[in-house]
Short mmCIF file of C-alpha atoms and ligand atoms in Angstrom, two decimals:
data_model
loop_
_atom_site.label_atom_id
_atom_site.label_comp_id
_atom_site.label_asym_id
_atom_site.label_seq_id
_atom_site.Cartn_x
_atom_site.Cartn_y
_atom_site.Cartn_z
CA UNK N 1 76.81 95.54 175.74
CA UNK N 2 75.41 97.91 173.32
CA UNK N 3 72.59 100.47 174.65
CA UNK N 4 69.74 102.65 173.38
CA UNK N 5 69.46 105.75 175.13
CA UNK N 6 65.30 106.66 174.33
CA UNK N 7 64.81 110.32 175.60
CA UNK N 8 68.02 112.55 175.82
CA UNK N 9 67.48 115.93 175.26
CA UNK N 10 71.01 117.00 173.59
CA UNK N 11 69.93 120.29 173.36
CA UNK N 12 69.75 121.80 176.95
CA UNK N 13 73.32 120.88 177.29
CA UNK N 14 74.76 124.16 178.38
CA UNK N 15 78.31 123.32 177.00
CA UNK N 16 76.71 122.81 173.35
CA UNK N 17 79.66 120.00 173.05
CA UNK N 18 77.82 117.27 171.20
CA UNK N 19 80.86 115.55 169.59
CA UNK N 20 82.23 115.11 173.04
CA UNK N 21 78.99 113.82 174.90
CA UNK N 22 78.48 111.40 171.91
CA UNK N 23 82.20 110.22 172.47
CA UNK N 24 81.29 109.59 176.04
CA UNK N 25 78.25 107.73 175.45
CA UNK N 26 80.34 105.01 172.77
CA UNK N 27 82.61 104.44 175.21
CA UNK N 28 79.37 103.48 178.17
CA UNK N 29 77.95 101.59 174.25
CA UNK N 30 75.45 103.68 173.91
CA UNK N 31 75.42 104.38 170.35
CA UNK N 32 72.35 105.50 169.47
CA UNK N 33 69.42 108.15 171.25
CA UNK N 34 66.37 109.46 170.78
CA UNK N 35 67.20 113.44 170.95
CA UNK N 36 63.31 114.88 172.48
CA UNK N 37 61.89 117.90 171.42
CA UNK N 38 60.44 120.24 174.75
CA UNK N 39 59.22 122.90 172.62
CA UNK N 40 59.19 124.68 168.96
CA UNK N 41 62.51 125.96 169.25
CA UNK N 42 64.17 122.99 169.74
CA UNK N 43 62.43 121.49 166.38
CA UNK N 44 65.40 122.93 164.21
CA UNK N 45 68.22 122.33 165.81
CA UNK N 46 66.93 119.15 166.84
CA UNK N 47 67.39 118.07 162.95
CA UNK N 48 70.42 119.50 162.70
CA UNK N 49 71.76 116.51 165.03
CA UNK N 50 69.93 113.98 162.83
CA UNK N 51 71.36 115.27 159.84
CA UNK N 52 74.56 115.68 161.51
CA UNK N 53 74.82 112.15 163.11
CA UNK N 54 72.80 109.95 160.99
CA UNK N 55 72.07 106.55 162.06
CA UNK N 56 72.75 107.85 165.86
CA UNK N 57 70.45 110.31 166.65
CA UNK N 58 66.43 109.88 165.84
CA UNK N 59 64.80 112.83 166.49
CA UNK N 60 61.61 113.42 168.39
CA UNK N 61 59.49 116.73 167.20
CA UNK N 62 56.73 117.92 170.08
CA UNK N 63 55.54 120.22 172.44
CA UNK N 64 56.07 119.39 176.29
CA UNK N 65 53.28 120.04 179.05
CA UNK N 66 55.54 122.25 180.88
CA UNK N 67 56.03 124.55 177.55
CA UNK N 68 52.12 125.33 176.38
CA UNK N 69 52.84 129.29 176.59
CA UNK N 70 55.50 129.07 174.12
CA UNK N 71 52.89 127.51 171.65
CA UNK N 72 52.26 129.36 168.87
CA UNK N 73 49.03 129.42 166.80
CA UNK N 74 49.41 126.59 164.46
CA UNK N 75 51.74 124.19 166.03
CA UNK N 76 49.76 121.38 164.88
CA UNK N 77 50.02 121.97 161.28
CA UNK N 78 53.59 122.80 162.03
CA UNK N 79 54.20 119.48 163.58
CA UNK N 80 52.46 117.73 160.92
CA UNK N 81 54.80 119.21 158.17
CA UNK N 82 57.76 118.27 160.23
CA UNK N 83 57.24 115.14 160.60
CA UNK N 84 56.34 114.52 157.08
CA UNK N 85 59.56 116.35 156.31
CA UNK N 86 61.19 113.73 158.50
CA UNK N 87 59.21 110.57 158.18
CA UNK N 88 61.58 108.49 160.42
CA UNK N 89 60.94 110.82 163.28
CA UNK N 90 58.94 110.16 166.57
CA UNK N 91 56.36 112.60 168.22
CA UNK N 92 57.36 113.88 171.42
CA UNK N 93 57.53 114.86 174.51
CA UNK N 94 54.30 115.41 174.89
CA UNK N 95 51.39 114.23 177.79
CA UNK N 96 49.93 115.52 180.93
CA UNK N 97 51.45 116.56 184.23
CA UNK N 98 49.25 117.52 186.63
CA UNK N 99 51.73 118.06 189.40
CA UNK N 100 53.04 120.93 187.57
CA UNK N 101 49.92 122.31 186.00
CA UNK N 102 46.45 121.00 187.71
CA UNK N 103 44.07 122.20 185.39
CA UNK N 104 43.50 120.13 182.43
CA UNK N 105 43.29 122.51 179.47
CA UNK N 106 45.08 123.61 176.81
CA UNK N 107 47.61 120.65 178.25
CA UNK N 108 44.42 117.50 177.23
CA UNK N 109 43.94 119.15 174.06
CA UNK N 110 47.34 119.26 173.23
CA UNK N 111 48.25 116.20 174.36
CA UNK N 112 45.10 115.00 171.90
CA UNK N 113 46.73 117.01 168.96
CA UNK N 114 50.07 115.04 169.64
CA UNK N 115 47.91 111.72 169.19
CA UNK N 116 46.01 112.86 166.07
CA UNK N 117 49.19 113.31 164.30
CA UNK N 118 50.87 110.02 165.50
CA UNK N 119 47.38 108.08 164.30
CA UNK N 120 48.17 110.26 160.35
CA UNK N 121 51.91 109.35 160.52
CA UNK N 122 51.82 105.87 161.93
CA UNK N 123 54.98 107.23 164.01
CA UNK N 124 55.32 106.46 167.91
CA UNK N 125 54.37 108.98 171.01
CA UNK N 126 57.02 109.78 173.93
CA UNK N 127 54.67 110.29 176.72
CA UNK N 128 55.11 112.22 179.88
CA UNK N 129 52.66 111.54 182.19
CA UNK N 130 52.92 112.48 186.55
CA UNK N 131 50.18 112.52 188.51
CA UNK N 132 48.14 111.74 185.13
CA UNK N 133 46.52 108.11 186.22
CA UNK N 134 42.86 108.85 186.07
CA UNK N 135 43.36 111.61 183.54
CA UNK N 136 44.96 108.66 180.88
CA UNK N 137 41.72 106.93 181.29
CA UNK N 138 39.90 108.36 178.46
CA UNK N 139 43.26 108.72 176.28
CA UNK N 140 43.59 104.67 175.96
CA UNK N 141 41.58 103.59 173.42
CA UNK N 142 43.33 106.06 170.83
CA UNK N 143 46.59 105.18 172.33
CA UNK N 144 45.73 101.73 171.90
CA UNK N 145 45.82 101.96 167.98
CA UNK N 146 49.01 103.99 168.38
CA UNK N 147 52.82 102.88 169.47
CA UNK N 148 53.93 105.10 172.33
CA UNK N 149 56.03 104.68 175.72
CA UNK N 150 55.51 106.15 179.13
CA UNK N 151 59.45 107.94 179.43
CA UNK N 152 60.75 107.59 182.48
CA UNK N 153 58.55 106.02 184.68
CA UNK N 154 57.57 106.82 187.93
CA UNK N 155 54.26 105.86 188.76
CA UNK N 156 51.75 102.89 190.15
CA UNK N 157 52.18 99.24 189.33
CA UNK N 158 48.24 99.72 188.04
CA UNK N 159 49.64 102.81 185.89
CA UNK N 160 52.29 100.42 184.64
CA UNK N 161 49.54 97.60 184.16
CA UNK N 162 46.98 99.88 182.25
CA UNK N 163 49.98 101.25 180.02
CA UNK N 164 51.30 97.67 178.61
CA UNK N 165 48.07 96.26 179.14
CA UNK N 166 47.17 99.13 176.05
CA UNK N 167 50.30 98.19 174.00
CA UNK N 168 52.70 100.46 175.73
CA UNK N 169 56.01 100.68 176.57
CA UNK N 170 57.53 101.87 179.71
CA UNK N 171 61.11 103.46 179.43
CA UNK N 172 63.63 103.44 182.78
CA UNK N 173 65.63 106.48 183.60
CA UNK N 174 68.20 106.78 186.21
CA UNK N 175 66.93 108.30 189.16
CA UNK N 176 63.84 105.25 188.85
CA UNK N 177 66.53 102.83 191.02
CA UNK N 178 65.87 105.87 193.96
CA UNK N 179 61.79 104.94 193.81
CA UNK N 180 60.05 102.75 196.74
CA UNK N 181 59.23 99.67 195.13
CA UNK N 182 62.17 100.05 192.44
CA UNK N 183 62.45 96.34 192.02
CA UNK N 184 58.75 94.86 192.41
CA UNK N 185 57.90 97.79 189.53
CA UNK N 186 60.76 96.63 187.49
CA UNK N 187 59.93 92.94 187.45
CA UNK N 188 56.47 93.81 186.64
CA UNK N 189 57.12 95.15 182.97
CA UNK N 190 57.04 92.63 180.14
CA UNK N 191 60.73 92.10 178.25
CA UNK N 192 59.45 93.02 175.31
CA UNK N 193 58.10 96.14 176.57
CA UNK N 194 61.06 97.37 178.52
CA UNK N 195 63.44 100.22 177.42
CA UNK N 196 66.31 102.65 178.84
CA UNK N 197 66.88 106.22 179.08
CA UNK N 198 69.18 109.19 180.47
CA UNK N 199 66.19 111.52 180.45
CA UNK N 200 69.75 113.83 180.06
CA UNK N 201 70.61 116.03 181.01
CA UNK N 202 67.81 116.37 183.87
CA UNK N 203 67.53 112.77 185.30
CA UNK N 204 70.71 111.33 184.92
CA UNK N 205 73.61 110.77 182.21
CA UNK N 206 73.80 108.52 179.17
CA UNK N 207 76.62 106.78 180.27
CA UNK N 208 74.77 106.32 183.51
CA UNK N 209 72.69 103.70 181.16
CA UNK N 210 75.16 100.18 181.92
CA UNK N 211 74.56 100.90 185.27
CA UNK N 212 70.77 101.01 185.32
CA UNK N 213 70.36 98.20 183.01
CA UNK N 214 72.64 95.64 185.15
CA UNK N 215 70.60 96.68 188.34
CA UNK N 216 66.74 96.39 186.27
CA UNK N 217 69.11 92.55 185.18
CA UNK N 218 69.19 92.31 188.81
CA UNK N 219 65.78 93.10 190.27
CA UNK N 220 64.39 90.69 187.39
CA UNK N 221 67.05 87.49 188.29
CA UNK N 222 68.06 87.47 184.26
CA UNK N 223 71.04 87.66 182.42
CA UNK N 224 72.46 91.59 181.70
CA UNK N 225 73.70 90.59 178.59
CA UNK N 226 70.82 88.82 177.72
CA UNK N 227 68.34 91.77 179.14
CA UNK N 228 70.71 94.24 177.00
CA UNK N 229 70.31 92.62 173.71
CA UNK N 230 66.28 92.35 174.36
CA UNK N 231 66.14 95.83 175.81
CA UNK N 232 67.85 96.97 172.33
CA UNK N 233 65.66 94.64 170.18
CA UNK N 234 62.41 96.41 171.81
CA UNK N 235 63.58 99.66 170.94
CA UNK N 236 64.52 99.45 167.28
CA UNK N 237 60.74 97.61 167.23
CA UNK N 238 59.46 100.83 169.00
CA UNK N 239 61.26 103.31 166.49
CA UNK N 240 60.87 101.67 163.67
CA UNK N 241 57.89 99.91 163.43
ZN1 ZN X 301 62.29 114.79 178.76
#
């Protein structure tokens, strides 16, 4: 079985070891990623792994809710160039937590910047979103017009409902088979909306990704194989277009 691993962030490995963690994943089949941007700083070296491992690593160029102090003036025009520098790339993480942060500015306006440039580029959003429910509400009709996926998961079955009911895509990580409700959520996303990720190395490990699928397989009484192949199918539709 051949996986898709759609929000690793290779760069907060503290050993640095890339050719060894991408060694790892091939043997667990996971042969391509989506490497995810947190902040600025990770923009460069994030295309350094592109360049570096072409056809297995697509990167992802944004600014994270958590990281809105390290912002500098200009991001947005920053971001733009980037990905217009790399027009295969998609725009993320960004979104709203409001379990970290409760207030809602600068994090809705950036989150609204992240948007603007994925309605110019025609290039998908990786959206983080806890405790953001009622806060989405007004964001749907431009996310509507855009691709984008709700990385990994975690909230309501009428969070899930309102996301793919607006076009989305919801991406499973690891730690979403410890949940309540793990397998009533799971049955409830569309096939052709579902997708995997490690969320690595925070929420779990690429190679963790077999496991994961075969259990979602489970919950949903289909095939893994079968589930596999569709899961992959979804994703190259959600990267490229
Ligand atoms: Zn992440």
């Amino acid at each position: 079985m051949q996986f898709i691993d759609t929000h690793i962030h290779l760069q907060d490995y503290k050993s640095n070891d890339t050719p060894q963690i991408l060694a790892s994943m091939s043997v667990a089949g996971v042969n391509k990623m989506i490497c995810v941007a947190s902040r600025e700083a990770d923009w460069a070296p994030i295309a350094e792994y592109a360049a570096a491992y072409s056809g297995r690593v697509v990167p992802a160029f944004g600014v994270h809710p958590w990281h809105l102090a390290a912002a500098e003036a200009g991001w947005p025009q920053r971001l733009l160039a980037t990905m217009q520098k790399f027009p295969r790339a998609l725009i993320g993480e960004c979104g709203l937590d409001y379990l970290k942060n409760p207030v809602p500015e600068p994090q809705e306006q950036v989150f609204a910047e992240h948007i603007a440039i994925a309605e110019k580029t025609g290039r998908p959003l990786l959206i983080h979103a806890v405790k953001a429910q009622n806060q989405l509400e007004k964001f749907w009709p431009r996310l509507q017009k855009v691709r984008f996926v709700l990385h990994s998961f975690a909230g309501s079955a009428e969070l899930l409902r309102r996301a793919v009911g607006f076009g989305g895509y919801v991406s499973l990580a690891p730690t979403f088979l410890r949940r309540g409700k793990a397998a009533e959520l799971a049955a409830l996303i569309p096939e052709n909306r579902l997708m995997f990720e490690s969320d690595a190395p925070y929420q779990g490990k690429p190679v963790d990704i077999p496991q994961l699928a075969k259990q979602i397989a489970a919950f949903r009484q289909v095939d893994a194989v079968e589930l596999a192949e569709r899961v992959c199918h979804n994703t190259e539709e959600f990267i490229n277009g």
